[in-house]
Amino acid sequence: IVNKSALDFHQLEVEITEELLVQDENKTSEIIKELQLLGVSVALDDFGTGYSSLAYLSRFEFNKIKIDRSLVLNLNSIKGQELFSVVVQLGKVANAKIIVEGVETDDELHFISLLGVRYVQGFYYYKPMPLEEIVAQKLIEA
């Protein structure tokens, strides 16, 4: 598909969930390596939601790790903050860029920023909207 388009492999990112990883680890590992050799970024999506996410950090090389919103929801407690901090540290040990999904409040963004995380996604910035609305709000040029 990429060869037939104007896209460069470096413009692509493939997000992999734990569900895919458990199907055939050897084949998945080969595919991840092949994609990365082509310049495609590979992200582990929904990190922190599966029972064996931690094991995958030692078995696979990911360019990015996307921390799931479910961990952000617990930032209002000390225990939740400590667990979140550990997950961020795991991402750093894996030498991957860390992206936090589902950031919605100033407090969440502030705490996440204090941990040195530079990339976030979520309704804090904007909620999903149709292209027409994006253009109307002048978020992009038509």
JSON list of C-alpha atoms in Angstrom, two decimals:
[
{"chain": "A", "resi": 1, "resn": "ILE", "atom": "CA", "xyz": [0.00, 0.00, 0.00]},
{"chain": "A", "resi": 2, "resn": "VAL", "atom": "CA", "xyz": [2.77, 2.42, 0.94]},
{"chain": "A", "resi": 3, "resn": "ASN", "atom": "CA", "xyz": [4.68, 1.71, -2.24]},
{"chain": "A", "resi": 4, "resn": "LYS", "atom": "CA", "xyz": [1.63, 2.76, -4.29]},
{"chain": "A", "resi": 5, "resn": "SER", "atom": "CA", "xyz": [1.07, 5.97, -2.33]},
{"chain": "A", "resi": 6, "resn": "ALA", "atom": "CA", "xyz": [2.98, 9.19, -1.86]},
{"chain": "A", "resi": 7, "resn": "LEU", "atom": "CA", "xyz": [3.71, 8.29, 1.76]},
{"chain": "A", "resi": 8, "resn": "ASP", "atom": "CA", "xyz": [7.17, 7.72, 3.10]},
{"chain": "A", "resi": 9, "resn": "PHE", "atom": "CA", "xyz": [7.62, 4.81, 5.53]},
{"chain": "A", "resi": 10, "resn": "HIS", "atom": "CA", "xyz": [8.89, 7.29, 8.14]},
{"chain": "A", "resi": 11, "resn": "GLN", "atom": "CA", "xyz": [5.44, 8.93, 8.09]},
{"chain": "A", "resi": 12, "resn": "LEU", "atom": "CA", "xyz": [3.75, 5.75, 9.31]},
{"chain": "A", "resi": 13, "resn": "GLU", "atom": "CA", "xyz": [3.13, 4.33, 12.73]},
{"chain": "A", "resi": 14, "resn": "VAL", "atom": "CA", "xyz": [1.65, 0.95, 13.51]},
{"chain": "A", "resi": 15, "resn": "GLU", "atom": "CA", "xyz": [-0.05, 0.53, 16.88]},
{"chain": "A", "resi": 16, "resn": "ILE", "atom": "CA", "xyz": [0.02, -2.97, 18.31]},
{"chain": "A", "resi": 17, "resn": "THR", "atom": "CA", "xyz": [-2.18, -4.16, 21.15]},
{"chain": "A", "resi": 18, "resn": "GLU", "atom": "CA", "xyz": [-1.36, -6.89, 23.61]},
{"chain": "A", "resi": 19, "resn": "GLU", "atom": "CA", "xyz": [-4.06, -9.05, 22.02]},
{"chain": "A", "resi": 20, "resn": "LEU", "atom": "CA", "xyz": [-2.02, -9.21, 18.82]},
{"chain": "A", "resi": 21, "resn": "LEU", "atom": "CA", "xyz": [1.20, -9.97, 20.68]},
{"chain": "A", "resi": 22, "resn": "VAL", "atom": "CA", "xyz": [-0.18, -13.09, 22.35]},
{"chain": "A", "resi": 23, "resn": "GLN", "atom": "CA", "xyz": [-1.28, -14.67, 19.07]},
{"chain": "A", "resi": 24, "resn": "ASP", "atom": "CA", "xyz": [2.18, -15.55, 17.72]},
{"chain": "A", "resi": 25, "resn": "GLU", "atom": "CA", "xyz": [5.09, -13.86, 19.47]},
{"chain": "A", "resi": 26, "resn": "ASN", "atom": "CA", "xyz": [7.78, -15.07, 17.07]},
{"chain": "A", "resi": 27, "resn": "LYS", "atom": "CA", "xyz": [5.94, -13.97, 13.94]},
{"chain": "A", "resi": 28, "resn": "THR", "atom": "CA", "xyz": [4.96, -10.67, 15.53]},
{"chain": "A", "resi": 29, "resn": "SER", "atom": "CA", "xyz": [8.56, -10.02, 16.56]},
{"chain": "A", "resi": 30, "resn": "GLU", "atom": "CA", "xyz": [9.74, -10.62, 12.99]},
{"chain": "A", "resi": 31, "resn": "ILE", "atom": "CA", "xyz": [7.10, -8.28, 11.57]},
{"chain": "A", "resi": 32, "resn": "ILE", "atom": "CA", "xyz": [7.95, -5.54, 14.09]},
{"chain": "A", "resi": 33, "resn": "LYS", "atom": "CA", "xyz": [11.64, -5.74, 13.16]},
{"chain": "A", "resi": 34, "resn": "GLU", "atom": "CA", "xyz": [10.85, -5.66, 9.43]},
{"chain": "A", "resi": 35, "resn": "LEU", "atom": "CA", "xyz": [8.61, -2.62, 9.82]},
{"chain": "A", "resi": 36, "resn": "GLN", "atom": "CA", "xyz": [11.24, -0.78, 11.86]},
{"chain": "A", "resi": 37, "resn": "LEU", "atom": "CA", "xyz": [13.92, -1.57, 9.28]},
{"chain": "A", "resi": 38, "resn": "LEU", "atom": "CA", "xyz": [11.68, 0.12, 6.71]},
{"chain": "A", "resi": 39, "resn": "GLY", "atom": "CA", "xyz": [11.42, 3.17, 8.97]},
{"chain": "A", "resi": 40, "resn": "VAL", "atom": "CA", "xyz": [7.91, 2.54, 10.28]},
{"chain": "A", "resi": 41, "resn": "SER", "atom": "CA", "xyz": [7.39, 3.48, 13.94]},
{"chain": "A", "resi": 42, "resn": "VAL", "atom": "CA", "xyz": [5.86, 0.74, 16.09]},
{"chain": "A", "resi": 43, "resn": "ALA", "atom": "CA", "xyz": [3.87, 1.64, 19.21]},
{"chain": "A", "resi": 44, "resn": "LEU", "atom": "CA", "xyz": [2.59, -0.60, 21.98]},
{"chain": "A", "resi": 45, "resn": "ASP", "atom": "CA", "xyz": [-0.98, 0.62, 22.50]},
{"chain": "A", "resi": 46, "resn": "ASP", "atom": "CA", "xyz": [-3.00, 0.49, 25.74]},
{"chain": "A", "resi": 47, "resn": "PHE", "atom": "CA", "xyz": [0.06, -0.25, 27.88]},
{"chain": "A", "resi": 48, "resn": "GLY", "atom": "CA", "xyz": [-0.82, -1.10, 31.44]},
{"chain": "A", "resi": 49, "resn": "THR", "atom": "CA", "xyz": [-4.14, -2.79, 30.72]},
{"chain": "A", "resi": 50, "resn": "GLY", "atom": "CA", "xyz": [-3.00, -6.37, 30.13]},
{"chain": "A", "resi": 51, "resn": "TYR", "atom": "CA", "xyz": [-1.70, -8.91, 32.59]},
{"chain": "A", "resi": 52, "resn": "SER", "atom": "CA", "xyz": [1.55, -9.44, 30.69]},
{"chain": "A", "resi": 53, "resn": "SER", "atom": "CA", "xyz": [2.33, -5.97, 29.31]},
{"chain": "A", "resi": 54, "resn": "LEU", "atom": "CA", "xyz": [5.51, -5.84, 31.36]},
{"chain": "A", "resi": 55, "resn": "ALA", "atom": "CA", "xyz": [6.88, -9.01, 29.77]},
{"chain": "A", "resi": 56, "resn": "TYR", "atom": "CA", "xyz": [6.43, -7.55, 26.31]},
{"chain": "A", "resi": 57, "resn": "LEU", "atom": "CA", "xyz": [8.81, -4.69, 27.07]},
{"chain": "A", "resi": 58, "resn": "SER", "atom": "CA", "xyz": [11.65, -7.20, 27.37]},
{"chain": "A", "resi": 59, "resn": "ARG", "atom": "CA", "xyz": [10.62, -9.29, 24.35]},
{"chain": "A", "resi": 60, "resn": "PHE", "atom": "CA", "xyz": [9.85, -6.59, 21.79]},
{"chain": "A", "resi": 61, "resn": "GLU", "atom": "CA", "xyz": [11.44, -3.32, 20.74]},
{"chain": "A", "resi": 62, "resn": "PHE", "atom": "CA", "xyz": [8.86, -0.55, 20.54]},
{"chain": "A", "resi": 63, "resn": "ASN", "atom": "CA", "xyz": [9.48, 3.00, 19.34]},
{"chain": "A", "resi": 64, "resn": "LYS", "atom": "CA", "xyz": [6.61, 4.28, 21.45]},
{"chain": "A", "resi": 65, "resn": "ILE", "atom": "CA", "xyz": [4.56, 3.13, 24.40]},
{"chain": "A", "resi": 66, "resn": "LYS", "atom": "CA", "xyz": [1.05, 4.50, 24.77]},
{"chain": "A", "resi": 67, "resn": "ILE", "atom": "CA", "xyz": [-0.11, 4.47, 28.40]},
{"chain": "A", "resi": 68, "resn": "ASP", "atom": "CA", "xyz": [-3.80, 3.67, 28.65]},
{"chain": "A", "resi": 69, "resn": "ARG", "atom": "CA", "xyz": [-6.40, 6.13, 29.95]},
{"chain": "A", "resi": 70, "resn": "SER", "atom": "CA", "xyz": [-7.38, 3.67, 32.69]},
{"chain": "A", "resi": 71, "resn": "LEU", "atom": "CA", "xyz": [-4.17, 4.55, 34.53]},
{"chain": "A", "resi": 72, "resn": "VAL", "atom": "CA", "xyz": [-4.83, 8.29, 34.14]},
{"chain": "A", "resi": 73, "resn": "LEU", "atom": "CA", "xyz": [-8.22, 7.85, 35.82]},
{"chain": "A", "resi": 74, "resn": "ASN", "atom": "CA", "xyz": [-6.48, 6.88, 39.06]},
{"chain": "A", "resi": 75, "resn": "LEU", "atom": "CA", "xyz": [-4.21, 9.93, 39.32]},
{"chain": "A", "resi": 76, "resn": "ASN", "atom": "CA", "xyz": [-6.49, 11.41, 41.98]},
{"chain": "A", "resi": 77, "resn": "SER", "atom": "CA", "xyz": [-5.00, 9.06, 44.60]},
{"chain": "A", "resi": 78, "resn": "ILE", "atom": "CA", "xyz": [-1.46, 8.68, 45.94]},
{"chain": "A", "resi": 79, "resn": "LYS", "atom": "CA", "xyz": [-1.46, 4.99, 45.04]},
{"chain": "A", "resi": 80, "resn": "GLY", "atom": "CA", "xyz": [-2.65, 5.78, 41.51]},
{"chain": "A", "resi": 81, "resn": "GLN", "atom": "CA", "xyz": [0.07, 8.40, 41.10]},
{"chain": "A", "resi": 82, "resn": "GLU", "atom": "CA", "xyz": [2.75, 6.00, 42.34]},
{"chain": "A", "resi": 83, "resn": "LEU", "atom": "CA", "xyz": [1.60, 3.23, 40.00]},
{"chain": "A", "resi": 84, "resn": "PHE", "atom": "CA", "xyz": [1.47, 5.65, 37.09]},
{"chain": "A", "resi": 85, "resn": "SER", "atom": "CA", "xyz": [5.01, 6.83, 37.90]},
{"chain": "A", "resi": 86, "resn": "VAL", "atom": "CA", "xyz": [6.23, 3.22, 37.83]},
{"chain": "A", "resi": 87, "resn": "VAL", "atom": "CA", "xyz": [4.62, 2.64, 34.43]},
{"chain": "A", "resi": 88, "resn": "VAL", "atom": "CA", "xyz": [6.29, 5.79, 33.06]},
{"chain": "A", "resi": 89, "resn": "GLN", "atom": "CA", "xyz": [9.63, 4.59, 34.42]},
{"chain": "A", "resi": 90, "resn": "LEU", "atom": "CA", "xyz": [9.13, 1.22, 32.69]},
{"chain": "A", "resi": 91, "resn": "GLY", "atom": "CA", "xyz": [8.62, 3.05, 29.41]},
{"chain": "A", "resi": 92, "resn": "LYS", "atom": "CA", "xyz": [11.83, 5.00, 29.97]},
{"chain": "A", "resi": 93, "resn": "VAL", "atom": "CA", "xyz": [13.75, 1.80, 30.75]},
{"chain": "A", "resi": 94, "resn": "ALA", "atom": "CA", "xyz": [12.44, 0.37, 27.47]},
{"chain": "A", "resi": 95, "resn": "ASN", "atom": "CA", "xyz": [13.94, 3.43, 25.74]},
{"chain": "A", "resi": 96, "resn": "ALA", "atom": "CA", "xyz": [10.65, 4.26, 24.06]},
{"chain": "A", "resi": 97, "resn": "LYS", "atom": "CA", "xyz": [8.84, 7.55, 23.63]},
{"chain": "A", "resi": 98, "resn": "ILE", "atom": "CA", "xyz": [5.97, 7.67, 26.07]},
{"chain": "A", "resi": 99, "resn": "ILE", "atom": "CA", "xyz": [2.53, 8.89, 25.08]},
{"chain": "A", "resi": 100, "resn": "VAL", "atom": "CA", "xyz": [-0.27, 9.16, 27.63]},
{"chain": "A", "resi": 101, "resn": "GLU", "atom": "CA", "xyz": [-3.77, 8.57, 26.30]},
{"chain": "A", "resi": 102, "resn": "GLY", "atom": "CA", "xyz": [-6.93, 10.17, 27.61]},
{"chain": "A", "resi": 103, "resn": "VAL", "atom": "CA", "xyz": [-5.62, 13.34, 29.28]},
{"chain": "A", "resi": 104, "resn": "GLU", "atom": "CA", "xyz": [-8.58, 15.59, 30.08]},
{"chain": "A", "resi": 105, "resn": "THR", "atom": "CA", "xyz": [-7.75, 17.93, 32.97]},
{"chain": "A", "resi": 106, "resn": "ASP", "atom": "CA", "xyz": [-5.15, 20.50, 34.02]},
{"chain": "A", "resi": 107, "resn": "ASP", "atom": "CA", "xyz": [-4.26, 18.38, 37.06]},
{"chain": "A", "resi": 108, "resn": "GLU", "atom": "CA", "xyz": [-3.65, 15.29, 34.92]},
{"chain": "A", "resi": 109, "resn": "LEU", "atom": "CA", "xyz": [-1.50, 17.21, 32.47]},
{"chain": "A", "resi": 110, "resn": "HIS", "atom": "CA", "xyz": [0.48, 18.86, 35.28]},
{"chain": "A", "resi": 111, "resn": "PHE", "atom": "CA", "xyz": [1.25, 15.57, 37.02]},
{"chain": "A", "resi": 112, "resn": "ILE", "atom": "CA", "xyz": [2.20, 13.84, 33.78]},
{"chain": "A", "resi": 113, "resn": "SER", "atom": "CA", "xyz": [4.47, 16.76, 32.83]},
{"chain": "A", "resi": 114, "resn": "LEU", "atom": "CA", "xyz": [6.25, 16.56, 36.19]},
{"chain": "A", "resi": 115, "resn": "LEU", "atom": "CA", "xyz": [7.26, 13.01, 35.27]},
{"chain": "A", "resi": 116, "resn": "GLY", "atom": "CA", "xyz": [8.95, 14.28, 32.12]},
{"chain": "A", "resi": 117, "resn": "VAL", "atom": "CA", "xyz": [6.37, 12.91, 29.70]},
{"chain": "A", "resi": 118, "resn": "ARG", "atom": "CA", "xyz": [6.19, 15.18, 26.68]},
{"chain": "A", "resi": 119, "resn": "TYR", "atom": "CA", "xyz": [3.46, 13.57, 24.59]},
{"chain": "A", "resi": 120, "resn": "VAL", "atom": "CA", "xyz": [-0.21, 13.32, 25.51]},
{"chain": "A", "resi": 121, "resn": "GLN", "atom": "CA", "xyz": [-3.49, 12.66, 23.74]},
{"chain": "A", "resi": 122, "resn": "GLY", "atom": "CA", "xyz": [-6.95, 13.42, 24.93]},
{"chain": "A", "resi": 123, "resn": "PHE", "atom": "CA", "xyz": [-9.92, 15.71, 25.24]},
{"chain": "A", "resi": 124, "resn": "TYR", "atom": "CA", "xyz": [-7.76, 18.21, 27.13]},
{"chain": "A", "resi": 125, "resn": "TYR", "atom": "CA", "xyz": [-6.94, 19.69, 23.73]},
{"chain": "A", "resi": 126, "resn": "TYR", "atom": "CA", "xyz": [-9.95, 18.84, 21.59]},
{"chain": "A", "resi": 127, "resn": "LYS", "atom": "CA", "xyz": [-12.67, 16.26, 21.29]},
{"chain": "A", "resi": 128, "resn": "PRO", "atom": "CA", "xyz": [-13.05, 14.34, 18.02]},
{"chain": "A", "resi": 129, "resn": "MET", "atom": "CA", "xyz": [-14.90, 16.38, 15.41]},
{"chain": "A", "resi": 130, "resn": "PRO", "atom": "CA", "xyz": [-15.76, 16.25, 11.72]},
{"chain": "A", "resi": 131, "resn": "LEU", "atom": "CA", "xyz": [-13.42, 17.86, 9.20]},
{"chain": "A", "resi": 132, "resn": "GLU", "atom": "CA", "xyz": [-15.91, 20.63, 8.50]},
{"chain": "A", "resi": 133, "resn": "GLU", "atom": "CA", "xyz": [-15.83, 21.72, 12.14]},
{"chain": "A", "resi": 134, "resn": "ILE", "atom": "CA", "xyz": [-12.03, 21.59, 12.24]},
{"chain": "A", "resi": 135, "resn": "VAL", "atom": "CA", "xyz": [-11.91, 23.91, 9.23]},
{"chain": "A", "resi": 136, "resn": "ALA", "atom": "CA", "xyz": [-14.63, 26.18, 10.68]},
{"chain": "A", "resi": 137, "resn": "GLN", "atom": "CA", "xyz": [-12.64, 26.57, 13.89]},
{"chain": "A", "resi": 138, "resn": "LYS", "atom": "CA", "xyz": [-9.56, 27.35, 11.77]},
{"chain": "A", "resi": 139, "resn": "LEU", "atom": "CA", "xyz": [-7.56, 24.55, 13.33]},
{"chain": "A", "resi": 140, "resn": "ILE", "atom": "CA", "xyz": [-6.29, 23.73, 9.84]},
{"chain": "A", "resi": 141, "resn": "GLU", "atom": "CA", "xyz": [-6.47, 25.49, 6.52]},
{"chain": "A", "resi": 142, "resn": "ALA", "atom": "CA", "xyz": [-8.94, 24.20, 3.96]}
]
